[in-house]
PDB file of C-alpha atoms in Angstrom:
ATOM      1  CA  MET O   1     105.652  77.019  81.992  1.00 32.00           C
ATOM      2  CA  ARG O   2     105.017  76.721  85.665  1.00 31.00           C
ATOM      3  CA  ARG O   3     101.865  78.201  87.119  1.00 29.00           C
ATOM      4  CA  ARG O   4     101.785  79.774  90.540  1.00 29.00           C
ATOM      5  CA  ARG O   5      98.747  80.565  92.563  1.00 26.00           C
ATOM      6  CA  TRP O   6      98.950  83.814  94.405  1.00 23.00           C
ATOM      7  CA  GLY O   7      96.633  84.555  97.225  1.00 28.00           C
ATOM      8  CA  THR O   8      96.327  86.774 100.186  1.00 24.00           C
ATOM      9  CA  ALA O   9      96.936  85.018 103.432  1.00 25.00           C
ATOM     10  CA  ALA O  10      95.655  86.379 106.679  1.00 24.00           C
ATOM     11  CA  ALA O  11      98.286  86.919 109.278  1.00 24.00           C
ATOM     12  CA  VAL O  12      98.356  88.350 112.726  1.00 22.00           C
ATOM     13  CA  VAL O  13     101.275  90.555 113.468  1.00 23.00           C
ATOM     14  CA  VAL O  14     101.949  91.397 117.052  1.00 22.00           C
ATOM     15  CA  VAL O  15     103.620  94.705 117.685  1.00 24.00           C
ATOM     16  CA  ALA O  16     105.051  95.604 121.056  1.00 24.00           C
ATOM     17  CA  ALA O  17     105.205  99.269 121.871  1.00 26.00           C
ATOM     18  CA  ALA O  18     105.840 101.018 125.142  1.00 28.00           C
ATOM     19  CA  GLY O  19     105.202  97.883 127.145  1.00 29.00           C
ATOM     20  CA  THR O  20     101.835  97.119 125.550  1.00 28.00           C
ATOM     21  CA  THR O  21     100.951  94.661 122.858  1.00 29.00           C
ATOM     22  CA  THR O  22      98.673  95.577 119.984  1.00 30.00           C
ATOM     23  CA  ALA O  23      97.407  93.076 117.433  1.00 32.00           C
ATOM     24  CA  LEU O  24      97.146  94.082 113.803  1.00 34.00           C
ATOM     25  CA  LEU O  25      95.011  91.956 111.509  1.00 39.00           C
ATOM     26  CA  VAL O  26      96.439  91.981 108.027  1.00 39.00           C
ATOM     27  CA  THR O  27      94.359  90.511 105.204  1.00 44.00           C
ATOM     28  CA  GLY O  28      96.185  92.347 102.494  1.00 47.00           C
ATOM     29  CA  SER O  29      98.496  95.273 102.500  1.00 50.00           C
ATOM     30  CA  ALA O  30      97.316  98.772 101.745  1.00 53.00           C
ATOM     31  CA  ASP O  31      98.999  99.957  98.609  1.00 59.00           C
ATOM     32  CA  ALA O  32      98.860 102.710  96.052  1.00 63.00           C
ATOM     33  CA  SER O  33      95.731 101.107  94.539  1.00 74.00           C
ATOM     34  CA  ASP O  34      93.677 101.767  97.692  1.00 91.00           C
ATOM     35  CA  TYR O  35      91.420 104.823  97.470  1.00 94.00           C
ATOM     36  CA  LYS O  36      92.343 107.827  99.541  1.00 92.00           C
ATOM     37  CA  ALA O  37      89.977 110.595  98.391  1.00 93.00           C
ATOM     38  CA  LEU O  38      86.262 111.047  97.740  1.00 94.00           C
ATOM     39  CA  PRO O  39      84.915 112.119  94.339  1.00 95.00           C
ATOM     40  CA  THR O  40      82.597 115.123  93.917  1.00 95.00           C
ATOM     41  CA  CYS O  41      78.849 115.016  93.365  1.00 96.00           C
ATOM     42  CA  GLY O  42      79.384 116.749  90.004  1.00 94.00           C
ATOM     43  CA  LYS O  43      81.677 113.956  88.850  1.00 95.00           C
ATOM     44  CA  LEU O  44      79.125 111.345  89.940  1.00 96.00           C
ATOM     45  CA  ALA O  45      76.236 113.185  88.221  1.00 95.00           C
ATOM     46  CA  GLY O  46      78.078 112.952  84.917  1.00 93.00           C
ATOM     47  CA  ALA O  47      77.836 109.148  85.103  1.00 92.00           C
ATOM     48  CA  LEU O  48      74.061 109.046  85.681  1.00 91.00           C
ATOM     49  CA  PRO O  49      71.388 108.908  82.958  1.00 86.00           C
ATOM     50  CA  GLY O  50      70.444 112.457  81.985  1.00 88.00           C
ATOM     51  CA  GLN O  51      73.246 113.804  84.189  1.00 91.00           C
ATOM     52  CA  PRO O  52      70.871 115.106  86.897  1.00 93.00           C
ATOM     53  CA  ALA O  53      72.026 117.764  89.310  1.00 94.00           C
ATOM     54  CA  LEU O  54      73.169 116.126  92.518  1.00 96.00           C
ATOM     55  CA  THR O  55      73.457 117.987  95.772  1.00 95.00           C
ATOM     56  CA  VAL O  56      75.609 117.029  98.697  1.00 96.00           C
ATOM     57  CA  VAL O  57      73.610 115.343 101.458  1.00 95.00           C
ATOM     58  CA  ASN O  58      76.699 114.381 103.450  1.00 93.00           C
ATOM     59  CA  ASP O  59      80.370 115.058 102.764  1.00 92.00           C
ATOM     60  CA  ALA O  60      82.546 113.725 105.537  1.00 90.00           C
ATOM     61  CA  PRO O  61      86.215 113.285 104.646  1.00 87.00           C
ATOM     62  CA  THR O  62      86.745 112.460 108.332  1.00 85.00           C
ATOM     63  CA  GLN O  63      84.453 111.117 111.030  1.00 88.00           C
ATOM     64  CA  PRO O  64      84.404 112.117 114.703  1.00 87.00           C
ATOM     65  CA  PRO O  65      85.734 109.543 117.187  1.00 89.00           C
ATOM     66  CA  GLU O  66      83.259 107.008 118.580  1.00 88.00           C
ATOM     67  CA  HIS O  67      83.950 105.423 121.962  1.00 85.00           C
ATOM     68  CA  GLY O  68      87.447 106.912 121.747  1.00 87.00           C
ATOM     69  CA  LEU O  69      88.173 105.182 118.412  1.00 90.00           C
ATOM     70  CA  ASP O  70      88.687 106.667 114.963  1.00 91.00           C
ATOM     71  CA  PRO O  71      85.990 105.292 112.603  1.00 92.00           C
ATOM     72  CA  ALA O  72      88.612 105.529 109.809  1.00 94.00           C
ATOM     73  CA  PHE O  73      86.283 106.009 106.888  1.00 92.00           C
ATOM     74  CA  MET O  74      85.184 108.797 104.543  1.00 95.00           C
ATOM     75  CA  ASP O  75      81.636 109.213 103.296  1.00 95.00           C
ATOM     76  CA  LEU O  76      80.046 111.163 100.437  1.00 96.00           C
ATOM     77  CA  GLN O  77      76.289 111.091  99.804  1.00 97.00           C
ATOM     78  CA  CYS O  78      74.713 112.912  96.857  1.00 97.00           C
ATOM     79  CA  ALA O  79      71.026 113.062  95.893  1.00 96.00           C
ATOM     80  CA  THR O  80      68.719 114.549  93.299  1.00 94.00           C
ATOM     81  CA  ALA O  81      66.533 117.478  94.375  1.00 92.00           C
ATOM     82  CA  ASP O  82      63.488 115.184  94.763  1.00 89.00           C
ATOM     83  CA  MET O  83      65.603 112.652  96.724  1.00 86.00           C
ATOM     84  CA  GLN O  84      64.489 109.916  94.295  1.00 87.00           C
ATOM     85  CA  GLY O  85      68.002 109.220  93.051  1.00 91.00           C
ATOM     86  CA  TYR O  86      71.182 109.045  95.090  1.00 95.00           C
ATOM     87  CA  VAL O  87      74.797 107.935  95.083  1.00 97.00           C
ATOM     88  CA  ALA O  88      76.945 107.214  98.129  1.00 96.00           C
ATOM     89  CA  VAL O  89      80.661 106.431  98.261  1.00 97.00           C
ATOM     90  CA  ASP O  90      82.432 105.218 101.406  1.00 96.00           C
ATOM     91  CA  ILE O  91      86.195 104.738 101.601  1.00 96.00           C
ATOM     92  CA  TYR O  92      87.623 102.711 104.486  1.00 96.00           C
ATOM     93  CA  GLN O  93      91.074 102.851 106.056  1.00 95.00           C
ATOM     94  CA  ALA O  94      92.610 100.561 108.666  1.00 95.00           C
ATOM     95  CA  GLY O  95      90.758 100.867 111.966  1.00 95.00           C
ATOM     96  CA  SER O  96      89.710  99.094 115.143  1.00 94.00           C
ATOM     97  CA  LEU O  97      86.082 100.321 115.241  1.00 93.00           C
ATOM     98  CA  ASP O  98      83.513  97.780 114.031  1.00 93.00           C
ATOM     99  CA  LEU O  99      81.155 100.019 112.059  1.00 90.00           C
ATOM    100  CA  GLY O 100      78.321  97.505 112.338  1.00 89.00           C
ATOM    101  CA  THR O 101      78.289  97.659 116.133  1.00 91.00           C
ATOM    102  CA  ALA O 102      80.019 101.056 116.663  1.00 90.00           C
ATOM    103  CA  VAL O 103      82.391  99.520 119.225  1.00 93.00           C
ATOM    104  CA  GLN O 104      85.894  98.088 119.085  1.00 94.00           C
ATOM    105  CA  TYR O 105      86.283  94.804 117.207  1.00 95.00           C
ATOM    106  CA  THR O 106      85.962  91.881 119.601  1.00 95.00           C
ATOM    107  CA  ASP O 107      89.467  90.690 118.667  1.00 95.00           C
ATOM    108  CA  LYS O 108      90.828  94.136 119.658  1.00 94.00           C
ATOM    109  CA  ALA O 109      92.751  94.175 116.344  1.00 94.00           C
ATOM    110  CA  VAL O 110      93.167  96.845 113.723  1.00 95.00           C
ATOM    111  CA  HIS O 111      91.483  95.648 110.517  1.00 96.00           C
ATOM    112  CA  ASP O 112      92.707  96.850 107.137  1.00 96.00           C
ATOM    113  CA  GLY O 113      90.527  99.007 104.866  1.00 96.00           C
ATOM    114  CA  ARG O 114      89.732  96.262 102.372  1.00 97.00           C
ATOM    115  CA  SER O 115      88.400  93.820 104.969  1.00 96.00           C
ATOM    116  CA  ARG O 116      86.368  96.622 106.590  1.00 96.00           C
ATOM    117  CA  ALA O 117      84.898  97.618 103.200  1.00 97.00           C
ATOM    118  CA  LYS O 118      83.968  94.002 102.475  1.00 97.00           C
ATOM    119  CA  ALA O 119      82.292  93.633 105.879  1.00 95.00           C
ATOM    120  CA  GLU O 120      80.271  96.820 105.290  1.00 95.00           C
ATOM    121  CA  PHE O 121      79.345  95.714 101.762  1.00 97.00           C
ATOM    122  CA  VAL O 122      77.902  92.480 103.175  1.00 96.00           C
ATOM    123  CA  ARG O 123      76.227  94.205 106.146  1.00 94.00           C
ATOM    124  CA  ARG O 124      74.580  96.911 104.024  1.00 92.00           C
ATOM    125  CA  SER O 125      73.184  94.641 101.311  1.00 93.00           C
ATOM    126  CA  PRO O 126      71.277  91.875 103.124  1.00 91.00           C
ATOM    127  CA  GLY O 127      68.634  90.129 101.053  1.00 90.00           C
ATOM    128  CA  SER O 128      70.111  91.505  97.842  1.00 94.00           C
ATOM    129  CA  LYS O 129      70.753  89.427  94.743  1.00 96.00           C
ATOM    130  CA  SER O 130      74.357  88.935  93.653  1.00 96.00           C
ATOM    131  CA  LEU O 131      75.345  89.921  90.142  1.00 96.00           C
ATOM    132  CA  SER O 132      78.947  89.036  91.013  1.00 97.00           C
ATOM    133  CA  ALA O 133      81.034  88.716  94.165  1.00 96.00           C
ATOM    134  CA  ASP O 134      81.416  92.503  94.211  1.00 97.00           C
ATOM    135  CA  VAL O 135      78.029  93.694  92.893  1.00 98.00           C
ATOM    136  CA  ARG O 136      74.611  93.256  94.502  1.00 97.00           C
ATOM    137  CA  TYR O 137      71.185  94.672  93.702  1.00 97.00           C
ATOM    138  CA  SER O 138      67.857  94.862  95.494  1.00 92.00           C
ATOM    139  CA  ALA O 139      65.372  92.146  94.599  1.00 85.00           C
ATOM    140  CA  ALA O 140      62.420  94.187  95.854  1.00 83.00           C
ATOM    141  CA  PRO O 141      61.738  97.933  95.905  1.00 78.00           C
ATOM    142  CA  THR O 142      62.680 100.026  98.901  1.00 71.00           C
ATOM    143  CA  GLY O 143      60.996 103.317  99.766  1.00 68.00           C
ATOM    144  CA  ASN O 144      59.342 104.796  96.695  1.00 72.00           C
ATOM    145  CA  SER O 145      60.240 101.953  94.304  1.00 87.00           C
ATOM    146  CA  ILE O 146      63.972 102.643  94.536  1.00 92.00           C
ATOM    147  CA  CYS O 147      66.368 100.096  93.061  1.00 94.00           C
ATOM    148  CA  THR O 148      69.500 100.019  95.188  1.00 95.00           C
ATOM    149  CA  VAL O 149      72.735  98.562  93.819  1.00 97.00           C
ATOM    150  CA  TYR O 150      75.985  98.063  95.727  1.00 97.00           C
ATOM    151  CA  SER O 151      79.552  97.715  94.517  1.00 97.00           C
ATOM    152  CA  LEU O 152      82.685  96.736  96.425  1.00 98.00           C
ATOM    153  CA  LYS O 153      85.976  97.864  94.917  1.00 97.00           C
ATOM    154  CA  ARG O 154      89.196  97.500  96.918  1.00 97.00           C
ATOM    155  CA  ASN O 155      88.673  99.568 100.101  1.00 97.00           C
ATOM    156  CA  ALA O 156      85.500 101.338  98.930  1.00 97.00           C
ATOM    157  CA  VAL O 157      81.765 100.710  98.700  1.00 97.00           C
ATOM    158  CA  ALA O 158      79.603 102.595  96.189  1.00 97.00           C
ATOM    159  CA  VAL O 159      75.801 102.613  96.415  1.00 97.00           C
ATOM    160  CA  LEU O 160      73.450 103.789  93.667  1.00 96.00           C
ATOM    161  CA  GLY O 161      69.695 104.291  94.082  1.00 94.00           C
ATOM    162  CA  ILE O 162      67.483 104.854  91.029  1.00 92.00           C
ATOM    163  CA  PRO O 163      63.672 104.669  90.774  1.00 90.00           C
ATOM    164  CA  ALA O 164      62.330 101.558  89.011  1.00 89.00           C
ATOM    165  CA  THR O 165      58.701 100.564  88.489  1.00 86.00           C
ATOM    166  CA  GLY O 166      56.545  97.658  87.398  1.00 87.00           C
ATOM    167  CA  SER O 167      55.643  94.294  88.837  1.00 89.00           C
ATOM    168  CA  LEU O 168      58.081  92.579  91.165  1.00 90.00           C
ATOM    169  CA  ASP O 169      59.589  90.649  88.229  1.00 91.00           C
ATOM    170  CA  GLN O 170      59.835  93.822  86.134  1.00 92.00           C
ATOM    171  CA  PHE O 171      61.393  95.704  89.049  1.00 93.00           C
ATOM    172  CA  GLU O 172      64.000  92.986  89.590  1.00 93.00           C
ATOM    173  CA  ALA O 173      64.846  92.866  85.863  1.00 94.00           C
ATOM    174  CA  ALA O 174      65.184  96.671  85.747  1.00 94.00           C
ATOM    175  CA  CYS O 175      67.326  96.670  88.880  1.00 95.00           C
ATOM    176  CA  ARG O 176      69.580  93.964  87.453  1.00 96.00           C
ATOM    177  CA  GLN O 177      69.979  96.021  84.283  1.00 96.00           C
ATOM    178  CA  ILE O 178      70.914  99.082  86.382  1.00 95.00           C
ATOM    179  CA  ALA O 179      73.506  96.943  88.192  1.00 97.00           C
ATOM    180  CA  GLU O 180      74.905  95.639  84.895  1.00 97.00           C
ATOM    181  CA  ASN O 181      74.868  98.844  82.854  1.00 95.00           C
ATOM    182  CA  GLN O 182      74.673 101.923  85.072  1.00 95.00           C
ATOM    183  CA  LEU O 183      76.617 100.942  88.180  1.00 96.00           C
ATOM    184  CA  PRO O 184      79.924 100.373  86.324  1.00 96.00           C
ATOM    185  CA  LYS O 185      79.739 103.958  84.986  1.00 95.00           C
ATOM    186  CA  VAL O 186      79.122 105.362  88.453  1.00 95.00           C
ATOM    187  CA  VAL O 187      81.885 103.240  90.002  1.00 96.00           C
ATOM    188  CA  GLY O 188      84.227 104.357  87.218  1.00 95.00           C
ATOM    189  CA  ALA O 189      83.439 108.021  87.921  1.00 94.00           C
ATOM    190  CA  ALA O 190      83.631 107.538  91.679  1.00 93.00           C
ATOM    191  CA  LEU O 191      86.680 105.336  91.962  1.00 92.00           C
ATOM    192  CA  GLY O 192      88.365 105.229  88.579  1.00 84.00           C
TER     193      GLY O 192
END
């Protein structure tokens, strides 16, 4: 049997339209497996320990233009009544707005949703420990001893925040356990 290695190659496709040239950065094609809709807070609550009531903090299936560009992402943020626990889900589409700088990408290209999600995953989880290439967790408490875990799945980023206590070593161990055991349930509810 012959083995083949399949990979995604980056390519730049130049499209000419109406006398102008637009560059499109393609790092993978959008397909039916890309996410196109946000879950509900109720669906996310069902995946959390004790199924706490979550209220919508932000539900933005579209974002207003910034600097004349479409941000091309959807955002849902849900939190417990005491704001000690939260879940956020962001879904990214192809766009030319660099969300880290809020201006057009320096290469003037349109970046696909998966590369934009990956860039945001990296930008939003600095200093975090890696459980895998697509899962990170906080090594130290933020705010009121909140463990924050991040997951990248296709063109989406899910973030879960749950209180954790104890010494720094105990906090990190608890946060790792949340990343290993709880985050997959939340990602499953959020993104299937």
